[in-house]
Amino acid sequence: MTAPMPVPDARTIYSSRRDDGVGDDLAWPVLSEHVMGLLRTAGATLHPRPGELLWDAGDPYDLNLVLTGGVLLVDRRDDRVVFVVEAGDFVGELGMLMGQRAFLPGIAMPGTTLLRVPVGELRRLVEISGEFSDVLLTALDARRRLLTRLGEGGLVLAGDDDRDLHQLRDFAERNQIPYRTVLRTDAEAWAELAQTCDLPEAGAAVVTGQRRVLAAPTTRDLATALGIDLWSVADGSQCDLLVVGAGPAGLAAAVYGASEGLDVVVVEDVAIGGQAGSSSRIENYLGFPRGVSGAELARSAMLQAVKFGTRLASPRAVTALKRDADGRFRVTLDDELDVLAAAVVVAGGVRYRRLALPGLADLEGRGVYYAASQLEAPLVAGRNAVVVGGANSAGQAALFLARQASHVHVLIRRDDPSATMSNYLLQRLAHHERITVHPRCELTSVHGTDRLTGLVWRDHADDRDVHLDAAAVFLLIGAEPCTTALPGAGVELDDKGFVVTHDGYATSQPGLFAVGDVRAGSVKRVASAVGEGSVVISAVHAYLAGLEP
């Protein structure tokens, strides 16, 4: 611990106990005697001095149960007290259990006594006690959602309303990272932020809770600054099972593998949830009669995987995969880090195709998008939106956007999308007053300089060009398998690049399996992907048993 520092006297924004409109019984549970007893056996009592810095932003930290006094969580950019954690509550949120660094510094109030429990001990308690597991994981998840909703995590994404800033915001949204956005067009907010740090004159910037400014950052830079890019995975790490891709299939494989005692590492190059994580609403997934968003499903699955000890490397891409002489797989990531695995499950899924239209790439993130989420929806409020595609993802996007858009036009190349879209979505689209489906149509051009202003599509049914002023176009057309690292691994692919599998989802390479959308002949549905990811673990166990001496 460091020397005492003055306790900030800025106004308190939120308290764990005060009724301030953000109270959440799930986030701040009353701990039972059983749970308290478990924590006492695993922790050590501390008596910090008033104003003592317990941990700084960017530091790893443990669970701190406040016995007396309190802990202030402070935004260092303006020395603003964000939360006061009072006696009876503990400091910690979801990232703590994942090995991430603290978003906000913690400062001891006068008269504070803490019970500090190391993260390793927390994992042990989660494993041996169902009650403790339920209380802890529910609270950590609720706090991450609270921080995300309030935008209180010490992180600011700043810049212009362009592709670069959109990419950073999309990454933060899909990874449930709390942040605030400050645009240059908001002169007052920009000037206020500039008083706390040196902002670049142009381009996007990230301002961390340590007042560190990253100019023109990549998503990898952002992840590294927050300490979420590698969760307990180092060069030469070994594991029983490495899963490529954290979509529904990959997360299912991680949950079932880790829950059955396997040491599992998941590598994901974009965001937790994969392509399905960007779905606004999935209504045909078993057990969710009112539907579930892809982001919600992904977050719940991630929490389950972490609960059972899964390690995650993200955003990281697999660039090479080969079998060593001892039979293990050497998986090389895009930063040349190697992970050694006894078995590999490829669940990389697919990515939407790009259209080769002039000017399209220049407008990506500025009116041209490949997903329809809460981030893009406000951009089409009261204006036209166009969705290109005829699969379920396109139908879900159209219905979601129609909540705010004046009208949504869905362009499909087929005469009838019934072969590629679920009937319930077709019926919703056909009877929605602000949605029109245009069969036998294809996008031919886009217009705009700083942002998309309009587009043209060819109506082959009526043999005419249709011009439309539009705020955004969403391209959800077809898909290409994410298999760039597999050709050198001796894995058989079909003529479209999908992985050919046999019994038990085994590929042509022993010990390497493929599940979900990346697999040739798979049913492109979330439920199917989850099923395959769950079932493949039986084949993995059988393979690993055959390797044992």
Coordinates of C-alpha atoms in Angstrom, one line a residue, residues 11-526:
R11 CA -19.4 15.3 -4.4
T12 CA -20.4 11.7 -4.1
I13 CA -22.3 10.4 -7.2
Y14 CA -23.4 7.0 -6.1
S15 CA -23.5 5.0 -2.9
S16 CA -23.8 1.3 -2.3
R17 CA -26.4 1.9 0.4
R18 CA -28.1 5.2 -0.2
D19 CA -31.3 5.3 -2.3
D20 CA -30.0 7.4 -5.2
G21 CA -32.0 6.0 -8.0
V22 CA -29.4 3.4 -9.1
G23 CA -29.8 1.0 -6.2
D24 CA -29.7 -2.6 -7.3
D25 CA -30.3 -5.4 -4.7
L26 CA -28.5 -7.8 -7.1
A27 CA -25.4 -5.6 -7.3
W28 CA -25.2 -5.0 -3.5
P29 CA -26.6 -8.1 -1.8
V30 CA -26.9 -8.7 1.9
L31 CA -24.3 -11.5 2.6
S32 CA -25.5 -14.4 4.6
E33 CA -23.5 -15.8 7.6
H34 CA -22.5 -18.7 5.4
V35 CA -21.0 -16.5 2.7
M36 CA -19.4 -14.2 5.3
G37 CA -17.9 -17.3 7.0
L38 CA -16.4 -18.5 3.7
L39 CA -14.8 -15.1 3.1
R40 CA -13.3 -14.9 6.6
T41 CA -11.6 -18.3 6.1
A42 CA -10.1 -17.1 2.8
G43 CA -9.2 -13.4 3.5
A44 CA -7.0 -11.3 5.7
T45 CA -8.0 -8.3 7.8
L46 CA -6.5 -4.9 6.9
H47 CA -6.6 -1.5 8.6
P48 CA -5.7 1.1 6.0
R49 CA -5.0 4.7 7.0
P50 CA -7.5 7.4 6.0
G51 CA -6.8 8.5 2.4
E52 CA -4.6 5.4 1.7
L53 CA -4.6 4.4 -2.0
L54 CA -5.6 0.8 -1.9
W55 CA -5.1 0.3 -5.7
D56 CA -4.9 2.5 -8.7
A57 CA -6.7 2.5 -12.0
G58 CA -5.0 -0.1 -14.1
D59 CA -3.8 -2.2 -11.2
P60 CA -4.9 -5.8 -10.6
Y61 CA -7.0 -6.0 -7.5
D62 CA -8.7 -8.5 -5.1
L63 CA -12.1 -8.5 -3.5
N64 CA -12.3 -6.1 -0.6
L65 CA -15.1 -6.6 1.9
V66 CA -15.7 -3.4 3.9
L67 CA -16.2 -4.2 7.6
T68 CA -16.1 -0.7 8.9
G69 CA -15.8 2.8 7.2
G70 CA -15.9 2.8 3.5
V71 CA -14.0 2.9 0.2
L72 CA -14.2 5.7 -2.4
L73 CA -13.9 4.8 -6.0
V74 CA -12.6 7.9 -7.8
D75 CA -12.3 9.1 -11.4
R76 CA -8.7 10.4 -11.5
R77 CA -9.4 12.6 -14.5
D78 CA -11.3 15.1 -12.4
D79 CA -10.9 13.7 -8.9
R80 CA -14.6 13.0 -8.8
V81 CA -15.9 10.4 -6.3
V82 CA -18.0 8.0 -8.4
F83 CA -19.0 5.4 -5.8
V84 CA -18.8 5.1 -2.0
V85 CA -18.8 1.4 -1.0
E86 CA -20.0 1.3 2.6
A87 CA -19.7 -1.2 5.4
G88 CA -21.3 -4.5 4.6
D89 CA -20.6 -4.3 0.9
F90 CA -17.5 -5.4 -1.1
V91 CA -15.5 -3.8 -3.8
G92 CA -15.2 -5.7 -7.1
E93 CA -16.9 -6.2 -10.4
L94 CA -16.8 -8.8 -13.2
G95 CA -13.4 -7.9 -14.5
M96 CA -11.8 -8.7 -11.2
L97 CA -12.7 -12.4 -11.5
M98 CA -11.3 -12.4 -15.1
G99 CA -8.0 -11.0 -14.1
Q100 CA -8.6 -7.6 -15.5
R101 CA -7.3 -4.4 -14.0
A102 CA -9.3 -1.9 -12.0
F103 CA -11.3 0.7 -13.8
L104 CA -11.2 3.2 -10.9
P105 CA -8.8 3.7 -8.0
G106 CA -9.9 2.8 -4.4
I107 CA -9.2 5.1 -1.5
A108 CA -9.8 4.3 2.2
M109 CA -12.1 6.5 4.2
P110 CA -11.4 7.2 7.9
G111 CA -12.0 4.3 10.3
T112 CA -12.0 1.7 7.5
T113 CA -11.4 -2.0 8.1
L114 CA -11.2 -4.4 5.2
L115 CA -11.3 -8.1 4.6
R116 CA -9.2 -8.7 1.5
V117 CA -9.7 -12.0 -0.4
P118 CA -7.4 -12.9 -3.2
V119 CA -8.9 -13.7 -6.6
G120 CA -7.5 -17.2 -6.5
E121 CA -9.4 -17.9 -3.3
L122 CA -12.6 -16.5 -4.8
R123 CA -12.3 -19.0 -7.6
R124 CA -11.9 -21.8 -5.0
L125 CA -14.9 -20.7 -3.1
V126 CA -17.0 -20.4 -6.3
E127 CA -16.0 -24.1 -7.0
I128 CA -16.9 -25.5 -3.6
S129 CA -20.1 -23.4 -2.7
G130 CA -23.1 -23.0 -4.9
E131 CA -24.6 -20.3 -2.6
F132 CA -21.3 -18.3 -2.7
S133 CA -21.1 -18.7 -6.5
D134 CA -24.6 -17.5 -7.1
V135 CA -24.3 -14.4 -4.9
L136 CA -20.8 -13.4 -6.1
L137 CA -21.4 -13.9 -9.9
T138 CA -24.8 -12.3 -9.8
A139 CA -23.4 -9.2 -8.0
L140 CA -20.3 -8.9 -10.3
D141 CA -22.5 -9.2 -13.4
A142 CA -25.0 -6.6 -12.1
R143 CA -22.2 -4.2 -11.3
R144 CA -20.7 -4.4 -14.8
R145 CA -24.1 -3.7 -16.3
L146 CA -24.6 -0.8 -13.9
L147 CA -21.3 0.7 -14.8
T148 CA -22.0 0.2 -18.5
R149 CA -25.4 1.8 -18.2
L150 CA -24.1 4.8 -16.2
G151 CA -20.9 5.1 -18.4
E152 CA -18.8 5.2 -15.2
G153 CA -15.6 3.4 -15.7
G154 CA -13.1 6.1 -16.0
L155 CA -12.8 5.5 -19.8
V156 CA -13.6 8.2 -22.4
L157 CA -13.7 7.6 -26.2
A158 CA -13.2 10.9 -27.9
G159 CA -13.0 12.2 -31.5
D160 CA -15.2 12.8 -34.5
D161 CA -18.3 10.9 -35.5
D162 CA -16.5 8.7 -37.9
R163 CA -15.4 5.1 -38.6
D164 CA -12.5 5.1 -36.2
L165 CA -14.5 6.2 -33.2
H166 CA -17.4 3.9 -34.2
Q167 CA -15.1 1.0 -34.2
L168 CA -13.8 1.8 -30.7
R169 CA -17.4 2.3 -29.4
D170 CA -18.5 -1.0 -31.1
F171 CA -15.7 -2.9 -29.4
A172 CA -16.5 -1.4 -26.0
E173 CA -20.3 -2.1 -26.4
R174 CA -19.8 -5.7 -27.5
N175 CA -17.3 -6.4 -24.7
Q176 CA -19.5 -4.6 -22.1
I177 CA -16.8 -2.1 -21.2
P178 CA -18.1 1.0 -19.4
Y179 CA -17.3 4.2 -21.3
R180 CA -18.4 7.8 -22.1
T181 CA -18.2 9.4 -25.6
V182 CA -17.1 13.0 -26.1
L183 CA -17.3 14.4 -29.7
R184 CA -15.3 17.4 -31.0
T185 CA -18.6 18.9 -32.1
D186 CA -19.6 19.2 -28.5
A187 CA -17.3 22.2 -27.8
E188 CA -18.2 22.4 -24.1
A189 CA -17.6 18.7 -23.3
W190 CA -14.5 18.7 -25.4
A191 CA -13.0 21.7 -23.6
E192 CA -13.8 20.2 -20.2
L193 CA -12.0 16.9 -21.2
A194 CA -9.1 18.9 -22.6
Q195 CA -8.5 20.5 -19.2
T196 CA -7.6 17.1 -17.7
C197 CA -5.4 15.7 -20.5
D198 CA -3.7 16.5 -23.8
L199 CA -6.1 15.6 -26.6
P200 CA -4.9 15.2 -30.2
E201 CA -5.9 17.8 -32.7
A202 CA -7.4 15.2 -35.1
G203 CA -8.5 11.6 -35.1
A204 CA -9.9 9.4 -32.4
A205 CA -8.5 9.1 -28.9
V206 CA -8.9 7.0 -25.8
V207 CA -8.5 8.6 -22.3
T208 CA -8.1 6.0 -19.6
G209 CA -8.8 6.2 -15.9
Q210 CA -5.1 6.9 -15.4
R211 CA -5.3 10.1 -17.5
R212 CA -3.4 8.3 -20.2
V213 CA -4.2 9.4 -23.8
L214 CA -4.0 7.0 -26.7
A215 CA -4.0 8.8 -30.1
A216 CA -5.4 6.9 -33.1
P217 CA -5.7 3.7 -31.1
T218 CA -6.7 0.3 -32.4
T219 CA -9.1 -2.0 -30.5
R220 CA -6.0 -3.9 -29.5
D221 CA -4.5 -0.7 -28.0
L222 CA -7.8 -0.1 -26.1
A223 CA -7.9 -3.7 -24.8
T224 CA -4.2 -3.6 -23.7
A225 CA -4.7 -0.3 -21.9
L226 CA -7.6 -1.8 -20.0
G227 CA -5.8 -5.0 -19.3
I228 CA -8.4 -7.2 -21.0
D229 CA -6.4 -8.3 -24.0
L230 CA -5.0 -11.4 -22.3
W231 CA -6.7 -13.0 -19.3
S232 CA -4.1 -15.3 -17.6
V233 CA -2.7 -16.4 -21.0
A234 CA 1.1 -16.0 -21.6
D235 CA 3.5 -17.2 -24.2
G236 CA 3.9 -20.9 -24.0
S237 CA 0.7 -21.4 -21.9
Q238 CA -0.6 -24.9 -22.0
C239 CA -4.2 -26.2 -21.9
D240 CA -6.2 -29.2 -22.4
L241 CA -8.5 -27.5 -25.0
L242 CA -8.1 -24.4 -27.0
V243 CA -11.3 -23.0 -28.6
V244 CA -11.0 -20.7 -31.6
G245 CA -13.9 -18.2 -31.5
A246 CA -16.2 -17.0 -28.7
G247 CA -19.5 -17.1 -30.5
P248 CA -22.4 -19.4 -29.3
A249 CA -20.6 -22.6 -30.4
G250 CA -17.3 -21.6 -28.9
L251 CA -18.7 -20.4 -25.6
A252 CA -20.8 -23.6 -25.3
A253 CA -17.7 -25.7 -25.9
A254 CA -15.9 -23.6 -23.2
V255 CA -18.7 -23.9 -20.7
Y256 CA -19.1 -27.7 -21.1
G257 CA -15.4 -28.3 -21.3
A258 CA -14.4 -26.3 -18.3
S259 CA -17.3 -27.5 -16.2
E260 CA -16.2 -31.1 -16.8
G261 CA -12.7 -30.4 -15.6
L262 CA -10.8 -29.4 -18.7
D263 CA -8.3 -26.5 -18.7
V264 CA -9.9 -24.3 -21.5
V265 CA -8.5 -21.3 -23.3
V266 CA -10.7 -19.3 -25.7
V267 CA -9.3 -17.1 -28.4
E268 CA -11.6 -14.4 -30.0
D269 CA -10.5 -11.8 -32.5
V270 CA -13.5 -9.4 -32.3
A271 CA -15.8 -9.6 -29.4
I272 CA -17.5 -12.0 -27.0
G273 CA -20.6 -13.5 -28.7
G274 CA -19.2 -13.4 -32.2
Q275 CA -21.6 -12.4 -35.0
A276 CA -24.6 -13.6 -33.0
G277 CA -23.6 -11.1 -30.3
S278 CA -24.7 -8.2 -32.5
S279 CA -28.2 -9.6 -33.0
S280 CA -30.8 -7.2 -31.6
R281 CA -33.3 -9.9 -30.7
I282 CA -33.4 -13.7 -31.0
E283 CA -36.9 -15.0 -30.5
N284 CA -36.6 -18.7 -31.5
Y285 CA -34.0 -19.7 -28.9
L286 CA -35.4 -22.3 -26.5
G287 CA -36.3 -21.0 -23.1
F288 CA -36.7 -17.3 -24.0
P289 CA -40.3 -16.8 -25.0
R290 CA -39.9 -13.0 -25.1
G291 CA -36.6 -13.2 -27.0
V292 CA -33.1 -12.4 -25.9
S293 CA -30.5 -10.1 -27.4
G294 CA -27.3 -11.5 -28.8
A295 CA -25.4 -9.3 -26.3
E296 CA -27.4 -10.6 -23.3
L297 CA -26.9 -14.2 -24.4
A298 CA -23.2 -13.7 -25.0
R299 CA -22.7 -12.0 -21.6
S300 CA -24.5 -14.8 -19.7
A301 CA -22.5 -17.4 -21.6
M302 CA -19.2 -15.6 -20.9
L303 CA -20.1 -15.4 -17.2
Q304 CA -20.7 -19.2 -17.1
A305 CA -17.4 -19.8 -18.9
V306 CA -15.5 -17.6 -16.4
K307 CA -17.3 -19.3 -13.5
F308 CA -15.8 -22.6 -14.5
G309 CA -12.3 -21.2 -14.9
T310 CA -12.1 -20.6 -18.7
R311 CA -9.3 -18.3 -19.8
L312 CA -9.8 -15.9 -22.6
A313 CA -7.4 -14.2 -25.0
S314 CA -9.1 -11.3 -26.8
P315 CA -8.9 -9.5 -29.2
R316 CA -6.5 -12.0 -30.6
A317 CA -6.6 -13.9 -33.9
V318 CA -5.1 -17.3 -34.7
T319 CA -2.6 -17.0 -37.5
A320 CA -1.1 -20.5 -37.5
L321 CA -2.0 -23.9 -36.2
K322 CA 0.2 -26.9 -36.4
R323 CA 0.8 -30.2 -34.7
D324 CA 4.1 -30.7 -32.8
A325 CA 6.0 -33.9 -32.7
D326 CA 4.6 -34.8 -29.3
G327 CA 1.0 -34.6 -30.7
R328 CA 0.1 -31.3 -29.1
F329 CA -1.1 -28.4 -31.2
R330 CA 0.9 -25.2 -31.3
V331 CA -1.5 -22.3 -31.8
T332 CA 0.2 -19.0 -32.8
L333 CA -1.7 -15.8 -32.2
D334 CA -1.3 -12.6 -34.2
D335 CA 1.3 -11.2 -31.8
E336 CA 3.5 -14.3 -32.2
L337 CA 2.4 -15.6 -28.8
D338 CA 2.1 -19.5 -28.8
V339 CA -0.4 -21.5 -26.8
L340 CA 0.0 -25.3 -26.6
A341 CA -3.2 -27.4 -26.6
A342 CA -3.9 -31.1 -26.4
A343 CA -7.0 -30.6 -28.5
V344 CA -8.5 -27.7 -30.5
V345 CA -12.1 -26.9 -31.3
V346 CA -12.5 -24.5 -34.2
A347 CA -15.7 -22.3 -33.8
G348 CA -14.6 -19.2 -35.6
G349 CA -18.0 -18.8 -37.3
V350 CA -18.4 -16.6 -40.4
R351 CA -18.1 -13.0 -41.3
Y352 CA -20.5 -11.0 -43.5
R353 CA -19.2 -10.3 -47.1
R354 CA -18.3 -6.9 -48.3
L355 CA -19.8 -5.5 -51.4
A356 CA -17.4 -4.2 -54.1
L357 CA -19.1 -0.8 -54.6
P358 CA -17.2 2.4 -55.2
G359 CA -17.1 4.6 -52.0
L360 CA -18.6 1.9 -49.8
A361 CA -15.5 1.3 -47.7
D362 CA -15.0 5.0 -47.1
L363 CA -18.4 5.2 -45.5
E364 CA -18.1 2.3 -43.2
G365 CA -18.9 3.5 -39.7
R366 CA -20.4 6.6 -41.2
G367 CA -23.7 5.2 -42.5
V368 CA -22.5 1.8 -43.7
Y369 CA -22.7 -0.9 -41.1
Y370 CA -22.5 -4.7 -40.7
A371 CA -24.7 -5.0 -37.6
A372 CA -27.7 -3.2 -36.1
S373 CA -27.3 -2.6 -32.4
Q374 CA -28.1 0.1 -29.8
L375 CA -25.1 2.0 -31.1
E376 CA -26.5 2.4 -34.6
A377 CA -30.2 2.6 -33.9
P378 CA -30.3 6.4 -32.9
L379 CA -28.6 7.3 -36.2
V380 CA -31.7 6.3 -38.2
A381 CA -34.3 8.0 -36.0
G382 CA -37.0 9.6 -38.1
R383 CA -35.2 8.7 -41.4
N384 CA -34.9 5.9 -43.9
A385 CA -32.8 2.8 -43.2
V386 CA -31.9 0.0 -45.7
V387 CA -31.1 -3.6 -44.8
V388 CA -29.5 -5.8 -47.4
G389 CA -29.9 -9.5 -46.8
G390 CA -32.5 -12.2 -46.6
A391 CA -31.5 -14.3 -43.6
N392 CA -32.7 -14.2 -40.0
S393 CA -30.1 -11.6 -39.0
A394 CA -31.5 -9.2 -41.7
G395 CA -35.1 -9.7 -40.5
Q396 CA -34.1 -9.2 -36.9
A397 CA -32.2 -6.0 -37.8
A398 CA -35.1 -4.6 -39.8
L399 CA -37.6 -5.1 -36.9
F400 CA -35.1 -3.5 -34.5
L401 CA -34.5 -0.5 -36.6
A402 CA -38.2 0.0 -37.4
R403 CA -38.6 1.1 -33.7
Q404 CA -36.9 4.4 -34.6
A405 CA -36.6 4.7 -38.4
S406 CA -39.4 6.4 -40.4
H407 CA -39.2 3.4 -42.8
V408 CA -37.0 0.3 -43.3
H409 CA -36.4 -1.1 -46.7
V410 CA -35.2 -4.7 -46.9
L411 CA -33.4 -5.7 -50.2
I412 CA -33.2 -9.4 -51.0
R413 CA -31.9 -11.0 -54.2
R414 CA -34.3 -13.9 -54.2
D415 CA -38.0 -13.9 -55.2
D416 CA -38.9 -15.3 -51.8
P417 CA -36.8 -15.3 -48.6
S418 CA -38.7 -18.2 -47.0
A419 CA -35.8 -20.6 -47.7
T420 CA -33.4 -18.5 -45.7
M421 CA -35.6 -16.6 -43.1
S422 CA -37.7 -18.1 -40.3
N423 CA -41.5 -17.8 -40.8
Y424 CA -42.1 -15.8 -37.7
L425 CA -39.8 -13.1 -39.0
L426 CA -41.4 -13.1 -42.5
Q427 CA -44.8 -12.6 -40.9
R428 CA -43.6 -9.7 -38.8
L429 CA -41.9 -8.0 -41.7
A430 CA -45.0 -8.5 -44.0
H431 CA -47.3 -6.9 -41.5
H432 CA -45.2 -4.1 -40.2
E433 CA -46.3 -0.7 -41.4
R434 CA -42.8 0.8 -41.5
I435 CA -41.1 -2.1 -43.3
T436 CA -41.1 -3.0 -47.0
V437 CA -39.4 -6.1 -48.4
H438 CA -38.1 -5.6 -51.9
P439 CA -37.5 -9.0 -53.7
R440 CA -35.1 -9.4 -56.6
C441 CA -33.3 -6.2 -55.7
E442 CA -29.6 -5.4 -55.2
L443 CA -27.7 -2.4 -53.9
T444 CA -25.7 -0.7 -56.8
S445 CA -24.3 2.5 -55.4
V446 CA -23.9 4.7 -52.2
H447 CA -23.6 8.4 -52.0
G448 CA -22.2 10.8 -49.4
T449 CA -18.9 12.4 -48.4
D450 CA -18.5 12.7 -44.7
R451 CA -21.6 10.4 -44.1
L452 CA -24.0 8.3 -46.2
T453 CA -26.7 10.5 -47.6
G454 CA -28.4 8.2 -50.1
L455 CA -28.2 5.1 -52.2
V456 CA -29.4 3.4 -55.3
W457 CA -30.7 -0.2 -55.8
R458 CA -31.6 -2.1 -58.9
D459 CA -35.1 -3.5 -58.9
H460 CA -34.8 -6.5 -61.3
A461 CA -38.5 -7.3 -61.0
D462 CA -39.6 -3.9 -62.5
D463 CA -36.4 -3.3 -64.4
R464 CA -35.7 0.1 -62.8
D465 CA -33.3 1.9 -60.5
V466 CA -34.6 3.2 -57.2
H467 CA -33.0 6.3 -55.6
L468 CA -33.5 6.8 -51.8
D469 CA -32.3 9.3 -49.3
A470 CA -31.1 7.2 -46.3
A471 CA -29.4 7.6 -43.0
A472 CA -27.8 4.2 -43.0
V473 CA -27.5 0.9 -44.9
F474 CA -26.9 -2.4 -43.1
L475 CA -25.1 -5.1 -45.1
L476 CA -26.0 -8.6 -43.8
I477 CA -25.3 -10.6 -47.0
G478 CA -24.1 -14.1 -47.1
A479 CA -21.0 -15.2 -45.1
E480 CA -17.5 -16.3 -45.5
P481 CA -16.0 -18.9 -43.1
C482 CA -13.2 -17.7 -40.7
T483 CA -10.7 -20.4 -41.6
T484 CA -7.6 -18.4 -42.6
A485 CA -5.3 -20.3 -40.2
L486 CA -6.5 -23.8 -41.1
P487 CA -5.1 -24.6 -44.6
G488 CA -1.6 -25.1 -43.1
A489 CA -3.0 -27.4 -40.4
G490 CA -3.9 -30.1 -42.8
V491 CA -7.6 -29.6 -42.4
E492 CA -9.9 -30.5 -45.2
L493 CA -12.1 -27.6 -46.5
D494 CA -15.0 -27.7 -49.0
D495 CA -15.1 -25.7 -52.2
K496 CA -16.6 -22.7 -50.2
G497 CA -13.9 -22.8 -47.5
F498 CA -16.0 -24.4 -44.8
V499 CA -14.5 -27.1 -42.6
V500 CA -15.4 -30.7 -43.5
T501 CA -16.2 -32.8 -40.5
H502 CA -17.0 -36.5 -39.7
D503 CA -18.4 -38.3 -36.7
G504 CA -18.2 -36.3 -33.5
Y505 CA -17.4 -33.1 -35.4
A506 CA -13.9 -34.4 -36.0
T507 CA -11.9 -32.9 -38.9
S508 CA -9.3 -34.6 -41.1
Q509 CA -6.7 -33.7 -38.4
P510 CA -7.0 -35.9 -35.3
G511 CA -7.6 -33.9 -32.2
L512 CA -9.0 -30.9 -34.1
F513 CA -12.7 -30.5 -34.2
A514 CA -15.1 -27.9 -35.9
V515 CA -18.5 -26.7 -34.7
G516 CA -21.0 -24.0 -35.5
D517 CA -21.3 -21.9 -38.7
V518 CA -17.7 -22.6 -39.7
R519 CA -18.5 -26.3 -40.3
A520 CA -19.7 -27.4 -43.7
G521 CA -23.3 -28.4 -43.7
S522 CA -24.1 -26.8 -40.4
V523 CA -27.5 -25.2 -39.7
K524 CA -26.9 -21.5 -39.4
R525 CA -28.9 -21.0 -36.2
V526 CA -27.8 -20.0 -32.7

